Protein backbone atom coordinates (compact mmCIF):
# COMPACT_ATOMS: atom_id res chain seq x y z
CA UNK A 1 0.00 0.00 0.00
CA UNK A 2 1.33 3.44 -0.79
CA UNK A 3 0.45 6.94 0.34
CA UNK A 4 -0.18 7.98 -3.25
CA UNK A 5 -3.82 8.55 -4.10
CA UNK A 6 -4.87 6.44 -7.07
CA UNK A 7 -5.81 8.30 -10.25
CA UNK A 8 -8.08 7.04 -13.03
CA UNK A 9 -8.03 9.15 -16.20
CA UNK A 10 -10.20 8.59 -19.25
CA UNK A 11 -8.59 9.38 -22.61
CA UNK A 12 -11.54 9.61 -24.97
CA UNK A 13 -9.33 10.24 -28.02
CA UNK A 14 -11.36 11.39 -31.09
CA UNK A 15 -14.71 10.21 -29.73
CA UNK A 16 -17.90 11.91 -28.48
CA UNK A 17 -19.63 15.08 -29.57
CA UNK A 18 -20.32 17.83 -27.11
CA UNK A 19 -23.83 16.45 -26.39
CA UNK A 20 -22.52 12.89 -26.02
CA UNK A 21 -19.91 14.17 -23.59
CA UNK A 22 -22.60 15.73 -21.40
CA UNK A 23 -24.48 12.44 -21.30
CA UNK A 24 -21.42 10.33 -20.46
CA UNK A 25 -20.06 12.70 -17.81
CA UNK A 26 -23.50 13.04 -16.22
CA UNK A 27 -23.66 9.25 -15.80
CA UNK A 28 -20.15 9.10 -14.35
CA UNK A 29 -20.92 11.97 -11.94
CA UNK A 30 -24.08 10.21 -10.76
CA UNK A 31 -22.13 7.03 -9.99
CA UNK A 32 -18.83 8.31 -8.54
CA UNK A 33 -18.95 12.11 -8.54
CA UNK A 34 -18.72 12.37 -4.75
CA UNK A 35 -15.90 9.88 -4.29
CA UNK A 36 -12.88 11.40 -2.58
CA UNK A 37 -10.47 8.49 -2.22
CA UNK A 38 -9.63 8.25 -5.94
CA UNK A 39 -8.74 11.14 -8.26
CA UNK A 40 -10.87 10.91 -11.40
CA UNK A 41 -10.13 12.80 -14.63
CA UNK A 42 -11.93 12.81 -17.98
CA UNK A 43 -10.13 14.01 -21.11
CA UNK A 44 -12.66 14.69 -23.89
CA UNK A 45 -11.73 16.14 -27.30
CA UNK A 46 -11.30 19.94 -27.32
CA UNK A 47 -14.79 20.49 -28.76
CA UNK A 48 -16.40 18.74 -25.78
CA UNK A 49 -14.31 20.30 -22.99
CA UNK A 50 -16.84 23.01 -22.23
CA UNK A 51 -19.90 20.74 -22.07
CA UNK A 52 -18.03 18.07 -20.10
CA UNK A 53 -16.74 20.75 -17.73
CA UNK A 54 -20.27 21.99 -17.07
CA UNK A 55 -21.54 18.46 -16.44
CA UNK A 56 -18.86 17.75 -13.83
CA UNK A 57 -18.86 21.23 -12.24
CA UNK A 58 -20.29 20.23 -8.86
CA UNK A 59 -18.43 16.94 -8.58
CA UNK A 60 -14.97 15.76 -7.56
CA UNK A 61 -14.19 14.77 -11.14
CA UNK A 62 -11.56 16.85 -12.92
CA UNK A 63 -11.27 17.92 -16.53
CA UNK A 64 -8.25 17.20 -18.73
CA UNK A 65 -7.29 17.82 -22.36
CA UNK A 66 -5.55 15.40 -24.69
CA UNK A 67 -2.93 17.75 -26.10
CA UNK A 68 -1.91 21.43 -26.33
CA UNK A 69 0.62 23.69 -28.04
CA UNK A 70 3.51 25.11 -26.00
CA UNK A 71 3.09 28.72 -27.17
CA UNK A 72 0.61 31.01 -25.42
CA UNK A 73 -0.91 32.62 -28.55
CA UNK A 74 0.01 33.22 -32.17
CA UNK A 75 -0.01 31.94 -35.72
CA UNK A 76 -0.42 28.21 -35.04
CA UNK A 77 -3.47 27.31 -37.10
CA UNK A 78 -5.48 24.52 -35.56
CA UNK A 79 -3.71 24.61 -32.19
CA UNK A 80 -4.86 25.23 -28.62
CA UNK A 81 -2.83 26.80 -25.79
CA UNK A 82 -2.54 26.01 -22.09
CA UNK A 83 -4.26 29.30 -21.23
CA UNK A 84 -7.25 28.37 -23.39
CA UNK A 85 -7.54 25.07 -21.54
CA UNK A 86 -7.32 26.81 -18.18
CA UNK A 87 -10.10 29.17 -19.26
CA UNK A 88 -12.33 26.08 -19.65
CA UNK A 89 -11.29 24.92 -16.16
CA UNK A 90 -9.12 22.03 -17.34
CA UNK A 91 -6.56 21.03 -14.72
CA UNK A 92 -4.77 18.14 -16.47
CA UNK A 93 -3.37 17.65 -19.96
CA UNK A 94 -2.15 14.45 -21.62
CA UNK A 95 1.22 15.09 -23.31
CA UNK A 96 3.34 12.88 -25.55
CA UNK A 97 0.74 10.18 -26.12
CA UNK A 98 2.17 7.51 -28.43
CA UNK A 99 -0.45 8.35 -31.05
CA UNK A 100 0.80 11.96 -31.09
CA UNK A 101 4.40 10.74 -31.30
CA UNK A 102 3.68 8.24 -34.11
CA UNK A 103 0.97 9.92 -36.17
CA UNK A 104 1.88 13.58 -35.66
CA UNK A 105 5.67 13.27 -35.42
CA UNK A 106 5.96 14.79 -31.95
CA UNK A 107 9.51 14.71 -30.63
CA UNK A 108 10.74 14.48 -27.06
CA UNK A 109 12.01 18.07 -27.32
CA UNK A 110 8.61 19.38 -28.42
CA UNK A 111 6.85 17.39 -25.72
CA UNK A 112 9.27 18.85 -23.17
CA UNK A 113 8.29 22.38 -24.27
CA UNK A 114 4.65 21.46 -23.68
CA UNK A 115 5.44 20.07 -20.21
CA UNK A 116 7.00 23.43 -19.26
CA UNK A 117 4.10 25.43 -20.73
CA UNK A 118 1.57 23.25 -18.90
CA UNK A 119 3.33 23.64 -15.54
CA UNK A 120 3.66 27.39 -16.03
CA UNK A 121 -0.13 27.52 -16.46
CA UNK A 122 -0.95 25.30 -13.47
CA UNK A 123 -1.97 22.38 -15.66
CA UNK A 124 -0.83 18.96 -14.46
CA UNK A 125 0.86 17.13 -17.35
CA UNK A 126 0.14 13.42 -17.83
CA UNK A 127 3.38 12.59 -19.62
CA UNK A 128 3.12 9.37 -21.64
CA UNK A 129 6.07 7.07 -22.28
CA UNK A 130 6.27 3.56 -23.68
CA UNK A 131 7.98 1.21 -26.10
CA UNK A 132 6.78 -0.27 -29.39
CA UNK A 133 6.54 -4.01 -29.96
CA UNK A 134 9.76 -4.01 -32.00
CA UNK A 135 11.56 -2.16 -29.19
CA UNK A 136 10.31 -4.63 -26.59
CA UNK A 137 11.30 -7.59 -28.71
CA UNK A 138 14.67 -5.98 -29.40
CA UNK A 139 15.31 -5.66 -25.66
CA UNK A 140 15.37 -1.86 -25.56
CA UNK A 141 12.21 -1.19 -23.49
CA UNK A 142 13.98 0.37 -20.52
CA UNK A 143 16.30 2.45 -22.68
CA UNK A 144 13.36 3.85 -24.69
CA UNK A 145 11.39 4.63 -21.55
CA UNK A 146 14.41 6.31 -19.93
CA UNK A 147 15.03 8.53 -22.97
CA UNK A 148 11.38 9.59 -23.23
CA UNK A 149 11.08 10.21 -19.49
CA UNK A 150 14.31 12.15 -19.03
CA UNK A 151 13.88 14.19 -22.21
CA UNK A 152 10.25 14.90 -21.36
CA UNK A 153 11.21 16.15 -17.88
CA UNK A 154 14.37 18.02 -18.93
CA UNK A 155 14.66 21.24 -16.94
CA UNK A 156 11.65 20.48 -14.70
CA UNK A 157 12.50 21.52 -11.15
CA UNK A 158 12.22 19.48 -7.97
CA UNK A 159 9.47 21.81 -6.81
CA UNK A 160 7.42 21.11 -9.97
CA UNK A 161 7.76 17.41 -10.61
CA UNK A 162 5.24 16.20 -8.04
CA UNK A 163 2.57 17.97 -10.17
CA UNK A 164 3.51 15.71 -13.09
CA UNK A 165 1.79 12.37 -13.63
CA UNK A 166 3.63 9.74 -15.67
CA UNK A 167 1.70 7.24 -17.80
CA UNK A 168 3.53 4.10 -18.87
CA UNK A 169 1.76 2.90 -22.00
CA UNK A 170 3.38 0.08 -23.94
CA UNK A 171 2.42 0.92 -27.53
CA UNK A 172 1.69 -2.75 -28.34
CA UNK A 173 -0.96 -2.84 -25.60
CA UNK A 174 -2.89 0.28 -26.67
CA UNK A 175 -6.27 -0.51 -28.16
CA UNK A 176 -5.15 -4.04 -28.96
CA UNK A 177 -6.68 -6.01 -26.11
CA UNK A 178 -3.13 -7.21 -25.28
CA UNK A 179 -2.52 -5.99 -21.76
CA UNK A 180 0.98 -6.08 -20.27
CA UNK A 181 1.34 -8.73 -17.57
CA UNK A 182 1.46 -7.38 -14.04
CA UNK A 183 5.16 -8.31 -13.89
CA UNK A 184 5.95 -6.54 -17.16
CA UNK A 185 4.11 -3.43 -16.03
CA UNK A 186 5.49 -3.38 -12.47
CA UNK A 187 9.06 -3.83 -13.77
CA UNK A 188 8.81 -0.68 -15.90
CA UNK A 189 6.94 1.28 -13.23
CA UNK A 190 9.65 0.45 -10.66
CA UNK A 191 12.29 1.44 -13.21
CA UNK A 192 10.55 4.80 -13.76
CA UNK A 193 10.34 5.35 -9.99
CA UNK A 194 14.07 4.57 -9.79
CA UNK A 195 14.84 7.18 -12.44
CA UNK A 196 12.73 9.75 -10.61
CA UNK A 197 14.60 8.91 -7.40
CA UNK A 198 17.96 9.35 -9.14
CA UNK A 199 16.97 12.66 -10.72
CA UNK A 200 14.74 14.25 -8.07
CA UNK A 201 15.39 12.38 -4.82
CA UNK A 202 13.51 9.69 -2.92
CA UNK A 203 10.91 11.89 -1.19
CA UNK A 204 9.72 13.46 -4.45
CA UNK A 205 9.84 10.20 -6.42
CA UNK A 206 7.55 8.63 -3.84
CA UNK A 207 4.96 11.34 -4.50
CA UNK A 208 4.79 11.09 -8.31
CA UNK A 209 1.95 9.00 -9.66
CA UNK A 210 2.73 6.50 -12.39
CA UNK A 211 -0.31 5.27 -14.33
CA UNK A 212 -0.51 2.18 -16.48
CA UNK A 213 -2.25 2.48 -19.87
CA UNK A 214 -2.96 -0.06 -22.59
CA UNK A 215 -6.11 -2.19 -22.72
CA UNK A 216 -6.86 -1.68 -19.02
CA UNK A 217 -10.33 -3.11 -18.37
CA UNK A 218 -12.42 -3.93 -15.29
CA UNK A 219 -11.29 -7.58 -15.59
CA UNK A 220 -7.53 -6.93 -15.50
CA UNK A 221 -7.45 -3.70 -13.45
CA UNK A 222 -7.48 -5.16 -9.90
CA UNK A 223 -4.24 -7.11 -10.47
CA UNK A 224 -2.50 -4.20 -12.15
CA UNK A 225 -3.66 -1.71 -9.50
CA UNK A 226 -2.41 -3.98 -6.72
CA UNK A 227 1.19 -3.55 -7.90
CA UNK A 228 3.42 -1.46 -5.67
CA UNK A 229 4.30 1.17 -8.27
CA UNK A 230 1.07 1.28 -10.30
CA UNK A 231 -0.88 4.29 -9.09
CA UNK A 232 -3.81 4.23 -11.47
CA UNK A 233 -4.73 3.97 -15.11
CA UNK A 234 -4.95 5.98 -18.32
CA UNK A 235 -7.97 4.41 -19.94
CA UNK A 236 -8.87 4.60 -23.63
CA UNK A 237 -11.58 2.25 -24.89
CA UNK A 238 -13.05 1.43 -21.48
CA UNK A 239 -13.53 5.13 -20.67
CA UNK A 240 -16.10 5.59 -23.44
CA UNK A 241 -18.88 3.90 -21.50
CA UNK A 242 -19.90 5.01 -18.04
CA UNK A 243 -20.28 1.47 -16.77
CA UNK A 244 -16.76 0.26 -17.51
CA UNK A 245 -15.16 3.56 -16.50
CA UNK A 246 -17.03 3.54 -13.18
CA UNK A 247 -15.98 -0.07 -12.58
CA UNK A 248 -12.36 0.97 -13.08
CA UNK A 249 -12.77 3.84 -10.61
CA UNK A 250 -14.25 1.41 -8.10
CA UNK A 251 -11.39 -1.02 -8.70
CA UNK A 252 -8.94 1.79 -7.89
CA UNK A 253 -10.89 2.67 -4.73
CA UNK A 254 -10.75 -0.98 -3.63
CA UNK A 255 -7.01 -1.20 -4.37
CA UNK A 256 -5.90 1.76 -2.33
P1 LIG B 1 -6.74 1.75 -24.51
O1 LIG B 1 -5.97 3.15 -24.70
O2 LIG B 1 -7.20 1.68 -23.09
O3 LIG B 1 -7.86 1.78 -25.49
O4 LIG B 1 -5.73 0.66 -24.83
C1 LIG B 1 -5.15 3.69 -23.71
C2 LIG B 1 -4.51 4.97 -24.19
O5 LIG B 1 -4.14 5.07 -25.36
O6 LIG B 1 -4.37 5.95 -23.41
XYZ file of C-alpha atoms and ligand atoms in Angstrom:
265
model
C 0.000 0.000 0.000
C 1.326 3.435 -0.786
C 0.452 6.938 0.345
C -0.179 7.985 -3.246
C -3.819 8.546 -4.099
C -4.867 6.444 -7.068
C -5.813 8.297 -10.254
C -8.083 7.041 -13.030
C -8.030 9.146 -16.199
C -10.200 8.594 -19.246
C -8.592 9.377 -22.607
C -11.541 9.614 -24.973
C -9.330 10.240 -28.020
C -11.361 11.393 -31.093
C -14.710 10.212 -29.732
C -17.904 11.911 -28.479
C -19.629 15.076 -29.571
C -20.316 17.826 -27.109
C -23.826 16.454 -26.390
C -22.524 12.893 -26.023
C -19.912 14.168 -23.590
C -22.601 15.734 -21.402
C -24.477 12.440 -21.302
C -21.418 10.330 -20.459
C -20.060 12.698 -17.813
C -23.500 13.036 -16.223
C -23.658 9.247 -15.805
C -20.146 9.101 -14.347
C -20.919 11.966 -11.942
C -24.081 10.214 -10.761
C -22.133 7.035 -9.992
C -18.830 8.308 -8.537
C -18.946 12.109 -8.539
C -18.724 12.367 -4.751
C -15.900 9.877 -4.294
C -12.883 11.400 -2.582
C -10.469 8.489 -2.221
C -9.628 8.253 -5.941
C -8.742 11.142 -8.265
C -10.873 10.909 -11.404
C -10.132 12.800 -14.632
C -11.928 12.807 -17.977
C -10.134 14.014 -21.114
C -12.660 14.693 -23.891
C -11.732 16.141 -27.297
C -11.305 19.944 -27.323
C -14.791 20.491 -28.755
C -16.400 18.742 -25.780
C -14.312 20.302 -22.987
C -16.835 23.005 -22.229
C -19.898 20.745 -22.070
C -18.033 18.068 -20.096
C -16.743 20.752 -17.727
C -20.267 21.992 -17.067
C -21.539 18.458 -16.443
C -18.856 17.755 -13.832
C -18.857 21.225 -12.244
C -20.289 20.235 -8.861
C -18.433 16.936 -8.579
C -14.971 15.760 -7.557
C -14.192 14.773 -11.137
C -11.558 16.846 -12.922
C -11.270 17.919 -16.530
C -8.254 17.205 -18.733
C -7.291 17.823 -22.358
C -5.546 15.398 -24.694
C -2.929 17.755 -26.101
C -1.914 21.425 -26.331
C 0.617 23.692 -28.044
C 3.513 25.111 -26.002
C 3.092 28.724 -27.167
C 0.613 31.010 -25.423
C -0.908 32.621 -28.548
C 0.012 33.225 -32.172
C -0.011 31.938 -35.718
C -0.415 28.212 -35.044
C -3.469 27.315 -37.096
C -5.484 24.525 -35.558
C -3.705 24.607 -32.195
C -4.864 25.234 -28.620
C -2.829 26.798 -25.787
C -2.540 26.013 -22.089
C -4.255 29.301 -21.233
C -7.247 28.375 -23.390
C -7.537 25.067 -21.545
C -7.321 26.814 -18.178
C -10.101 29.175 -19.260
C -12.329 26.080 -19.650
C -11.286 24.916 -16.160
C -9.124 22.032 -17.343
C -6.561 21.028 -14.718
C -4.767 18.137 -16.466
C -3.370 17.651 -19.964
C -2.152 14.449 -21.621
C 1.216 15.090 -23.307
C 3.336 12.885 -25.546
C 0.740 10.185 -26.118
C 2.175 7.512 -28.427
C -0.453 8.352 -31.054
C 0.798 11.957 -31.095
C 4.399 10.735 -31.301
C 3.682 8.237 -34.110
C 0.965 9.922 -36.175
C 1.880 13.584 -35.662
C 5.674 13.274 -35.424
C 5.958 14.786 -31.946
C 9.508 14.708 -30.632
C 10.741 14.479 -27.063
C 12.007 18.067 -27.318
C 8.613 19.382 -28.417
C 6.850 17.387 -25.718
C 9.266 18.855 -23.172
C 8.292 22.384 -24.269
C 4.655 21.463 -23.679
C 5.436 20.074 -20.211
C 7.002 23.427 -19.263
C 4.100 25.426 -20.727
C 1.575 23.250 -18.900
C 3.329 23.639 -15.541
C 3.664 27.391 -16.025
C -0.126 27.525 -16.455
C -0.951 25.303 -13.467
C -1.969 22.378 -15.656
C -0.825 18.956 -14.463
C 0.857 17.126 -17.354
C 0.138 13.417 -17.827
C 3.384 12.590 -19.616
C 3.124 9.367 -21.638
C 6.066 7.072 -22.276
C 6.269 3.556 -23.684
C 7.981 1.205 -26.100
C 6.779 -0.272 -29.391
C 6.542 -4.015 -29.961
C 9.761 -4.006 -32.003
C 11.557 -2.158 -29.195
C 10.312 -4.631 -26.588
C 11.303 -7.586 -28.712
C 14.671 -5.980 -29.397
C 15.306 -5.656 -25.658
C 15.366 -1.855 -25.564
C 12.207 -1.194 -23.490
C 13.983 0.371 -20.520
C 16.303 2.452 -22.684
C 13.360 3.854 -24.688
C 11.387 4.633 -21.554
C 14.413 6.307 -19.933
C 15.030 8.526 -22.967
C 11.377 9.587 -23.233
C 11.083 10.205 -19.491
C 14.310 12.153 -19.029
C 13.877 14.193 -22.211
C 10.248 14.902 -21.363
C 11.206 16.148 -17.882
C 14.367 18.022 -18.928
C 14.657 21.236 -16.938
C 11.652 20.482 -14.701
C 12.504 21.520 -11.151
C 12.220 19.477 -7.973
C 9.470 21.807 -6.811
C 7.419 21.107 -9.972
C 7.758 17.408 -10.614
C 5.241 16.205 -8.036
C 2.572 17.966 -10.170
C 3.509 15.714 -13.091
C 1.786 12.370 -13.631
C 3.634 9.741 -15.673
C 1.703 7.238 -17.797
C 3.525 4.099 -18.866
C 1.757 2.901 -21.999
C 3.384 0.077 -23.941
C 2.425 0.917 -27.527
C 1.694 -2.747 -28.342
C -0.956 -2.837 -25.597
C -2.889 0.280 -26.666
C -6.274 -0.507 -28.157
C -5.149 -4.043 -28.963
C -6.685 -6.005 -26.110
C -3.126 -7.211 -25.281
C -2.517 -5.989 -21.763
C 0.976 -6.077 -20.267
C 1.335 -8.729 -17.569
C 1.456 -7.377 -14.039
C 5.158 -8.314 -13.886
C 5.952 -6.542 -17.163
C 4.112 -3.425 -16.027
C 5.494 -3.376 -12.471
C 9.060 -3.834 -13.774
C 8.813 -0.682 -15.904
C 6.943 1.283 -13.232
C 9.647 0.451 -10.665
C 12.291 1.444 -13.213
C 10.552 4.796 -13.755
C 10.341 5.348 -9.988
C 14.068 4.567 -9.785
C 14.845 7.180 -12.440
C 12.726 9.750 -10.613
C 14.601 8.914 -7.397
C 17.955 9.347 -9.137
C 16.967 12.664 -10.723
C 14.743 14.252 -8.071
C 15.395 12.379 -4.819
C 13.506 9.690 -2.916
C 10.909 11.887 -1.187
C 9.722 13.462 -4.446
C 9.842 10.198 -6.417
C 7.551 8.635 -3.838
C 4.955 11.339 -4.503
C 4.786 11.091 -8.307
C 1.949 9.001 -9.658
C 2.732 6.498 -12.393
C -0.315 5.271 -14.326
C -0.509 2.179 -16.482
C -2.247 2.476 -19.870
C -2.961 -0.056 -22.590
C -6.109 -2.188 -22.717
C -6.860 -1.683 -19.018
C -10.326 -3.105 -18.372
C -12.418 -3.930 -15.288
C -11.286 -7.575 -15.585
C -7.528 -6.926 -15.505
C -7.453 -3.700 -13.449
C -7.483 -5.165 -9.902
C -4.240 -7.111 -10.468
C -2.501 -4.199 -12.151
C -3.662 -1.708 -9.505
C -2.414 -3.982 -6.719
C 1.194 -3.552 -7.899
C 3.422 -1.455 -5.672
C 4.301 1.175 -8.269
C 1.074 1.279 -10.303
C -0.881 4.291 -9.094
C -3.814 4.233 -11.473
C -4.726 3.970 -15.111
C -4.952 5.980 -18.315
C -7.969 4.407 -19.941
C -8.875 4.599 -23.628
C -11.583 2.255 -24.892
C -13.050 1.427 -21.483
C -13.525 5.125 -20.673
C -16.099 5.585 -23.438
C -18.883 3.899 -21.498
C -19.904 5.011 -18.041
C -20.279 1.467 -16.772
C -16.762 0.258 -17.514
C -15.156 3.559 -16.497
C -17.027 3.544 -13.178
C -15.977 -0.071 -12.585
C -12.363 0.975 -13.082
C -12.769 3.842 -10.613
C -14.253 1.411 -8.098
C -11.385 -1.024 -8.701
C -8.944 1.789 -7.890
C -10.891 2.667 -4.725
C -10.750 -0.975 -3.634
C -7.011 -1.202 -4.371
C -5.900 1.761 -2.331
P -6.737 1.747 -24.508
O -5.969 3.149 -24.702
O -7.198 1.677 -23.089
O -7.859 1.783 -25.488
O -5.729 0.662 -24.832
C -5.147 3.692 -23.713
C -4.513 4.970 -24.192
O -4.137 5.066 -25.364
O -4.370 5.952 -23.414
